[in-house]
PDB file of C-alpha atoms in Angstrom:
ATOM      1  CA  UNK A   9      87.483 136.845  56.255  1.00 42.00           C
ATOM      2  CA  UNK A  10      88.457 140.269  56.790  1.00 46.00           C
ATOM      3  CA  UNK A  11      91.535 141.342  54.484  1.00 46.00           C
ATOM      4  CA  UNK A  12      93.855 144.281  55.445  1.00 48.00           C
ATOM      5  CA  UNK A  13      93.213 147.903  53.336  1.00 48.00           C
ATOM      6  CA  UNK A  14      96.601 147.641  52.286  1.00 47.00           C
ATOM      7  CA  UNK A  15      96.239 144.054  50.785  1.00 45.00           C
ATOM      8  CA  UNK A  16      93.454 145.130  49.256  1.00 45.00           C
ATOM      9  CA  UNK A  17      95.059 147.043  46.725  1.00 46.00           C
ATOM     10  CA  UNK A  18      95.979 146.107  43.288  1.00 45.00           C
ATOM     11  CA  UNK A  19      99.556 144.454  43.248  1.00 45.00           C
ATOM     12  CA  UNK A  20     101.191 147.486  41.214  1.00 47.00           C
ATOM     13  CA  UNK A  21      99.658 150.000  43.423  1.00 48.00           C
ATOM     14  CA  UNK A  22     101.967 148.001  46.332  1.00 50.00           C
ATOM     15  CA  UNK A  23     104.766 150.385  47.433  1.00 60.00           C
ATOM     16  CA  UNK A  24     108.629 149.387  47.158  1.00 65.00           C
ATOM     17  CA  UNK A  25     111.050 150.407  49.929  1.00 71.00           C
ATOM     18  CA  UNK A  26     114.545 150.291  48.642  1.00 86.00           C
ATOM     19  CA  UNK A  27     116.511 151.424  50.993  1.00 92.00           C
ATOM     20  CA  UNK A  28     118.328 150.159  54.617  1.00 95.00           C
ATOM     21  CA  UNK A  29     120.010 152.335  56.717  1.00 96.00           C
ATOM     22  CA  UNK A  30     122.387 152.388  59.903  1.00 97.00           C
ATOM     23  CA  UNK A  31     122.662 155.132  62.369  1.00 96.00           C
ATOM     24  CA  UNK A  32     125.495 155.397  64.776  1.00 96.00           C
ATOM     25  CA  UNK A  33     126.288 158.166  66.408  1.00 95.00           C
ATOM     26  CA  UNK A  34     128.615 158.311  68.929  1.00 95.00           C
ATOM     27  CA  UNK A  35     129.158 161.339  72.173  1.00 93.00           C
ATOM     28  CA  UNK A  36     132.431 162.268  70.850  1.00 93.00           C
ATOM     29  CA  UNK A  37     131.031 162.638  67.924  1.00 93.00           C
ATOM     30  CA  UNK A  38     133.121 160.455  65.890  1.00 93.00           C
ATOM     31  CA  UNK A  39     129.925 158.388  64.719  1.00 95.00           C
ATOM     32  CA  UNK A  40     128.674 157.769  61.272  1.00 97.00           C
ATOM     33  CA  UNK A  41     125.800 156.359  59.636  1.00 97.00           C
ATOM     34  CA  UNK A  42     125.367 154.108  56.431  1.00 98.00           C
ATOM     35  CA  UNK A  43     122.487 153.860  53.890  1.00 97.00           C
ATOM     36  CA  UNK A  44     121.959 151.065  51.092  1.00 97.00           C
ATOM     37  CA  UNK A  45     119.739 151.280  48.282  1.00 96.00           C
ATOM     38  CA  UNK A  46     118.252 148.894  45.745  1.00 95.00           C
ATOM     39  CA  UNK A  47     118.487 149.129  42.528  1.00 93.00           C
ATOM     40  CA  UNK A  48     116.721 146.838  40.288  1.00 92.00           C
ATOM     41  CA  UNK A  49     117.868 145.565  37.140  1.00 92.00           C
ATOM     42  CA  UNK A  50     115.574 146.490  34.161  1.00 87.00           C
ATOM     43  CA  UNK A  51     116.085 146.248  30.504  1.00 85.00           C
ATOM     44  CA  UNK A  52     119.737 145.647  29.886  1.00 87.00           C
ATOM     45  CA  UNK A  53     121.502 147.075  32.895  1.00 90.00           C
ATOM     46  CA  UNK A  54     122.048 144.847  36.068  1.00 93.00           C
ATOM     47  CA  UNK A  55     120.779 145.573  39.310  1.00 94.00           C
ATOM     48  CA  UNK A  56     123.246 146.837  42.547  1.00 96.00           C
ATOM     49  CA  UNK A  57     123.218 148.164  45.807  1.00 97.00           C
ATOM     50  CA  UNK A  58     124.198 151.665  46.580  1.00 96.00           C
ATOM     51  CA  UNK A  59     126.122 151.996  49.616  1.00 97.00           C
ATOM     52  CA  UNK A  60     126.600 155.875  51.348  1.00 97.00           C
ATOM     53  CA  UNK A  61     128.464 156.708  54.588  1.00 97.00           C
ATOM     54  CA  UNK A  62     128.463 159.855  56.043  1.00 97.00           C
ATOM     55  CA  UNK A  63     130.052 161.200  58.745  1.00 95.00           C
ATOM     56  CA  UNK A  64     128.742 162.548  62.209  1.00 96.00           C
ATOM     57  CA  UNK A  65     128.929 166.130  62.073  1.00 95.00           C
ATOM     58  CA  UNK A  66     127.296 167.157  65.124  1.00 94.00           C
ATOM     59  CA  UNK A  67     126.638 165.173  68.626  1.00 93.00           C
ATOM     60  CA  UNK A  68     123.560 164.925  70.330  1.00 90.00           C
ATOM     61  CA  UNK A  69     122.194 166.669  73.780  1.00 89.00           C
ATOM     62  CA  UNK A  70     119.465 165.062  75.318  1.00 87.00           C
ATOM     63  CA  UNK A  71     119.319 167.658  78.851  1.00 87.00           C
ATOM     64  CA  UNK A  72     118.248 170.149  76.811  1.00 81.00           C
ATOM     65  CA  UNK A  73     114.764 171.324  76.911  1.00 88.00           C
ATOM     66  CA  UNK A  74     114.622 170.471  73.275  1.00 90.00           C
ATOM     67  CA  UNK A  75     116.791 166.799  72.538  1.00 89.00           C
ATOM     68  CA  UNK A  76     119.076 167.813  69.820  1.00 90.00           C
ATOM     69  CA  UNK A  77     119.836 164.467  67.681  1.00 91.00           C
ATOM     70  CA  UNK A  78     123.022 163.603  66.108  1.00 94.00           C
ATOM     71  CA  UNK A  79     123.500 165.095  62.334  1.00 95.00           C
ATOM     72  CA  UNK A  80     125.436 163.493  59.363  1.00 96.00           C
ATOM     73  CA  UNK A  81     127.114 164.873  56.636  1.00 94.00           C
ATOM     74  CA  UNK A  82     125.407 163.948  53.952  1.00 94.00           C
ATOM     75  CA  UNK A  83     126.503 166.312  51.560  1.00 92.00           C
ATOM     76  CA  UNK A  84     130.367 164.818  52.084  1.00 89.00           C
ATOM     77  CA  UNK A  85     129.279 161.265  52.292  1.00 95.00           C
ATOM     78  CA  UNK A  86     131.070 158.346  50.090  1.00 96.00           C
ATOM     79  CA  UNK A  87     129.031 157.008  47.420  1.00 95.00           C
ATOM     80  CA  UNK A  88     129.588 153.786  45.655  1.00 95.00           C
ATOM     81  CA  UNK A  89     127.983 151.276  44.030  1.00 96.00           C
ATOM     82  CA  UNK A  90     127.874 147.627  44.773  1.00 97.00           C
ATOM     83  CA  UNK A  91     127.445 144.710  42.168  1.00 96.00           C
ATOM     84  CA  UNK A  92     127.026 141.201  42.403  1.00 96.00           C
ATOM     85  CA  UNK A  93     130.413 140.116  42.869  1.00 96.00           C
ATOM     86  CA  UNK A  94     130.622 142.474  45.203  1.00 97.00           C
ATOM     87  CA  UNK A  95     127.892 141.613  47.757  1.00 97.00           C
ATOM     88  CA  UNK A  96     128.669 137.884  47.037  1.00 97.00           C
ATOM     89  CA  UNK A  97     132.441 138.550  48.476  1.00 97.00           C
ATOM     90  CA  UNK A  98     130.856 140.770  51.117  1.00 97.00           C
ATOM     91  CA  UNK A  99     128.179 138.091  52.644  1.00 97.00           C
ATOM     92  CA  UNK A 100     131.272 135.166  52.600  1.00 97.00           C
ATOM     93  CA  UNK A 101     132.996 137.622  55.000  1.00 97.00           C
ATOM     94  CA  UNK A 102     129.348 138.011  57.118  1.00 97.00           C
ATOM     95  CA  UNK A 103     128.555 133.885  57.330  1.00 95.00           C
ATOM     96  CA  UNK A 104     132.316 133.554  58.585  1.00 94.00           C
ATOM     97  CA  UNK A 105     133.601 131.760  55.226  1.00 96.00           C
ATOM     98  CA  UNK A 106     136.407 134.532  55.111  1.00 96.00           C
ATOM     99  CA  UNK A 107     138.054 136.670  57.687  1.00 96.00           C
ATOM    100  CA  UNK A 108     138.160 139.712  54.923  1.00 96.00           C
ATOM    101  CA  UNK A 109     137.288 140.559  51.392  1.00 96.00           C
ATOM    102  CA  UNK A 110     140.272 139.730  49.409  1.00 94.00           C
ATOM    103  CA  UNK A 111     142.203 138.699  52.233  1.00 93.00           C
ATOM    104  CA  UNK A 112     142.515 142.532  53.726  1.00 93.00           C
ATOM    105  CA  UNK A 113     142.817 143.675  50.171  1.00 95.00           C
ATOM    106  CA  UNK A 114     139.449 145.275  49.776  1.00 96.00           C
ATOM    107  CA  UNK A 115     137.692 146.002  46.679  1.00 97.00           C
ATOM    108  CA  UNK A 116     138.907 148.891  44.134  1.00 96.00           C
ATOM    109  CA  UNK A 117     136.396 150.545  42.322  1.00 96.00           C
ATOM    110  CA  UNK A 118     137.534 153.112  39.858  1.00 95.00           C
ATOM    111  CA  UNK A 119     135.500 155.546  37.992  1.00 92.00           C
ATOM    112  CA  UNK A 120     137.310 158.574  35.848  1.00 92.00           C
ATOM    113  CA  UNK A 121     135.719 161.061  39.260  1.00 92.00           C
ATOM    114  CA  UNK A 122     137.436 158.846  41.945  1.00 94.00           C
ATOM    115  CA  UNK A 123     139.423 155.421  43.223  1.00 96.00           C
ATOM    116  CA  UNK A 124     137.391 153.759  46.063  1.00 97.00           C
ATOM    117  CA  UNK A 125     138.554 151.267  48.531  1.00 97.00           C
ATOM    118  CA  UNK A 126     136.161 149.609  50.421  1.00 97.00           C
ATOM    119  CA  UNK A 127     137.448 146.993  52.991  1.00 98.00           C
ATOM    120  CA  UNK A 128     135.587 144.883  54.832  1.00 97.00           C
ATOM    121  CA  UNK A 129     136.369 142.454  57.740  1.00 96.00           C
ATOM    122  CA  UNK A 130     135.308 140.286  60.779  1.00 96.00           C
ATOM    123  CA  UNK A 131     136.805 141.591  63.868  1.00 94.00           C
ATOM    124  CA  UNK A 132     136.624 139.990  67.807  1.00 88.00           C
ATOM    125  CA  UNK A 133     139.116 142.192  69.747  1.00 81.00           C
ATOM    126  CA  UNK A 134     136.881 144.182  72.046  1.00 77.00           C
ATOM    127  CA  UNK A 135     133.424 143.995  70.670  1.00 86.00           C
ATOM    128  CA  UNK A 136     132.503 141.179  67.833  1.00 91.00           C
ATOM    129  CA  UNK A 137     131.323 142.393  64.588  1.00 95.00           C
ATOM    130  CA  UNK A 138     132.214 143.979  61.591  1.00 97.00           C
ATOM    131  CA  UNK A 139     134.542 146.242  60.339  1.00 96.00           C
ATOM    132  CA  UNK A 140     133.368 148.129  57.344  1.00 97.00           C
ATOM    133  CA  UNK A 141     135.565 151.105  55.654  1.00 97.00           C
ATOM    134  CA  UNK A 142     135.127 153.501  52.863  1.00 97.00           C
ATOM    135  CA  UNK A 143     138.372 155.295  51.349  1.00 97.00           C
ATOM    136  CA  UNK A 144     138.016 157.884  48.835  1.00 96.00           C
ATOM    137  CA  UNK A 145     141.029 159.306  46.514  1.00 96.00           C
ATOM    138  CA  UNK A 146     139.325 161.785  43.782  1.00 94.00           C
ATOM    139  CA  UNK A 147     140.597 163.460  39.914  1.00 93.00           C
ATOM    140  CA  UNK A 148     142.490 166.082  42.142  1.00 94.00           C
ATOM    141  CA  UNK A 149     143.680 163.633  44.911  1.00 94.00           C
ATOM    142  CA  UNK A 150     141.255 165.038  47.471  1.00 93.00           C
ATOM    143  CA  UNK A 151     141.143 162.249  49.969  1.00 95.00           C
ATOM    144  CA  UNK A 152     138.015 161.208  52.209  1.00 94.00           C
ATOM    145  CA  UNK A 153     137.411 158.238  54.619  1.00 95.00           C
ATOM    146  CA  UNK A 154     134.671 156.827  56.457  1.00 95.00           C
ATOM    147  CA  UNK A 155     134.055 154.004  59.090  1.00 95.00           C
ATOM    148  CA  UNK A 156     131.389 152.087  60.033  1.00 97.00           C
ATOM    149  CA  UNK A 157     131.185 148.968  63.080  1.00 96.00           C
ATOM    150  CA  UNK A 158     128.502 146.448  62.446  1.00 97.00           C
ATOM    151  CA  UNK A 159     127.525 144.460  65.343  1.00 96.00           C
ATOM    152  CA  UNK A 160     127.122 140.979  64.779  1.00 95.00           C
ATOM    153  CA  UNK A 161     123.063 140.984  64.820  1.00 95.00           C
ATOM    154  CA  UNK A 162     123.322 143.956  62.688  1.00 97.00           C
ATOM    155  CA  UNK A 163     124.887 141.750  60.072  1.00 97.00           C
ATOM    156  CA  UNK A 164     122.454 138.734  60.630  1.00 96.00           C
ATOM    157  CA  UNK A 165     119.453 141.123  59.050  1.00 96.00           C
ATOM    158  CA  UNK A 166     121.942 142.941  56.666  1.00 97.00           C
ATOM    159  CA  UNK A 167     122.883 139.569  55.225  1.00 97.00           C
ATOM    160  CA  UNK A 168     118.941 138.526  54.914  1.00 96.00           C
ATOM    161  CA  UNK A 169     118.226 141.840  53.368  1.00 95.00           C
ATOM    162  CA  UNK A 170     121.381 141.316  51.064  1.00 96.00           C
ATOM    163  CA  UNK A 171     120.001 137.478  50.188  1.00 96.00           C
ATOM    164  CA  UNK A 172     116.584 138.487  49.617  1.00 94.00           C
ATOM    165  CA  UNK A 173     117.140 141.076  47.309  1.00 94.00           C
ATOM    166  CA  UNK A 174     119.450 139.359  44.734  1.00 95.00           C
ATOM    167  CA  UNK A 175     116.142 138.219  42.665  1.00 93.00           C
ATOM    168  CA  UNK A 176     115.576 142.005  42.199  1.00 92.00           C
ATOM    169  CA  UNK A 177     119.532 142.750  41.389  1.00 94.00           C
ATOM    170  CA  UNK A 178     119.953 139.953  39.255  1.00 94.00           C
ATOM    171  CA  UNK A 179     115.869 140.142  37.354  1.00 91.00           C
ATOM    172  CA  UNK A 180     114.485 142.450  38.302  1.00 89.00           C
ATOM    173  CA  UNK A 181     110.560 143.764  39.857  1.00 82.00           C
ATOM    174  CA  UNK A 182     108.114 141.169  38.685  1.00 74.00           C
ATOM    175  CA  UNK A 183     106.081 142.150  35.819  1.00 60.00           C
ATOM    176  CA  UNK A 184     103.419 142.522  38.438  1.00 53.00           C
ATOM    177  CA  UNK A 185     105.170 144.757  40.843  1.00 50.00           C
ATOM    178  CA  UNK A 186     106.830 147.032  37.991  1.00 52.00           C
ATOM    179  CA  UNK A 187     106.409 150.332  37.678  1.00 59.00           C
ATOM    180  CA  UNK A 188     108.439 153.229  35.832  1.00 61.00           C
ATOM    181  CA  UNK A 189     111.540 154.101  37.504  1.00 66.00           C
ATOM    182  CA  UNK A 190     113.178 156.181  35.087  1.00 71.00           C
ATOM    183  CA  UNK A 191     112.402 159.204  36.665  1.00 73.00           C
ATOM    184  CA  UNK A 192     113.708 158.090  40.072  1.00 68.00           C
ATOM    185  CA  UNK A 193     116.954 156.676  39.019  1.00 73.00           C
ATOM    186  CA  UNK A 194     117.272 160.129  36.631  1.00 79.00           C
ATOM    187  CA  UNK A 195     117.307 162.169  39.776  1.00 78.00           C
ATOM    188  CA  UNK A 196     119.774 159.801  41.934  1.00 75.00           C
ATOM    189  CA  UNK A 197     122.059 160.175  39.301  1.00 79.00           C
ATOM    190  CA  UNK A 198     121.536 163.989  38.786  1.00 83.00           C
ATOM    191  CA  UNK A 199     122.444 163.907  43.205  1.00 77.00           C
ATOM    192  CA  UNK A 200     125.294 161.856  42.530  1.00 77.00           C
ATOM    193  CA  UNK A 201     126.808 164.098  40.122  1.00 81.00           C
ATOM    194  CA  UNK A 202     126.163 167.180  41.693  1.00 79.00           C
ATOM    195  CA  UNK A 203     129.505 168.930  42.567  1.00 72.00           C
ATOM    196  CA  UNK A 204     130.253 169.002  46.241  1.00 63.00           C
ATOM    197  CA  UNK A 205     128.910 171.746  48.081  1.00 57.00           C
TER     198      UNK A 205
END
């Protein structure tokens, strides 16, 4: 039987793709676009999901001789980090157990940089989906927002990807599968504290 190269390699030399991400830009160029990222838990810190939304910043032009694509602002995007209370109240909004997270109330997550609000609900009025919504207060009351509309088979795979990574949040990379990421998570964190440009 003829195995693929890529299963032919060791189990740690396997790569690991952490990271999701939703791009919707829109010609008015009101859009936005969302990324999620893995963590893992290791040693004594538990694992999360990183969610960032960014604003559109620039629309696309597809007569020109050269298609210009849609560009987000990364460097003003809304970071925040999501445990597993808070996935587990996200997905009972997703399978339709709940309406909203905390009935409209949202989650609150406050660090000593910022207050975030993140709110997310089912909603049917002209399109069905999801409505998902950042809101940022910082220190010095600088205020940013950001909004994202999930369509309902959008949220189907989110959910999967959401259920099928809760071994990693909650134990961690098998043995097998582990390798060092020290130097990864080192240089997120250096990113997310970088002052805004």
């Amino acid at each position: 039987m003829n195995t693929p190269t890529n299963m032919q390699e060791p189990m740690q030399q396997m790569r690991y793709r952490p990271s999701l991400a939703f791009y919707h830009p829109k010609p008015t160029g009101a859009g936005s676009a969302l990324k999620l990222e893995l963590h893992p838990a290791h040693d004594q810190t538990d694992g999360s999901i990183w969610a960032t939304i960014a604003p559109q910043i620039s629309k696309a032009n597809f007569s020109a001789p050269t298609p210009i694509y849609a560009r987000f602002g990364w460097e003003n995007a809304i970071v925040t980090k999501l445990d597993f209370s808070d996935l587990t109240q996200m997905l009972m909004v997703f399978r339709g157990e709940t309406e909203s997270i905390e009935d409209g109330k949202g989650l609150i997550h406050k660090t000593a940089r910022a207050t975030t609000r993140i709110l997310l609900r089912h909603v049917c009025d002209m399109k069905d989906g999801y409505s998902l919504e950042f809101y940022r207060t910082t220190a010095d009351h600088t205020e940013s927002s950001a909004y994202i509309f999930l369509t309902r088979n959008e949220a189907v795979g989110l959910v999967a990807a959401i259920e099928s990574s809760f071994g990693v949040i909650c134990f961690g990379i098998p043995m097998v599968l582990q390798r060092d990421t020290s130097a990864y998570r080192a240089a997120q964190r250096e990113i997310r504290n970088a002052p805004a440009a």
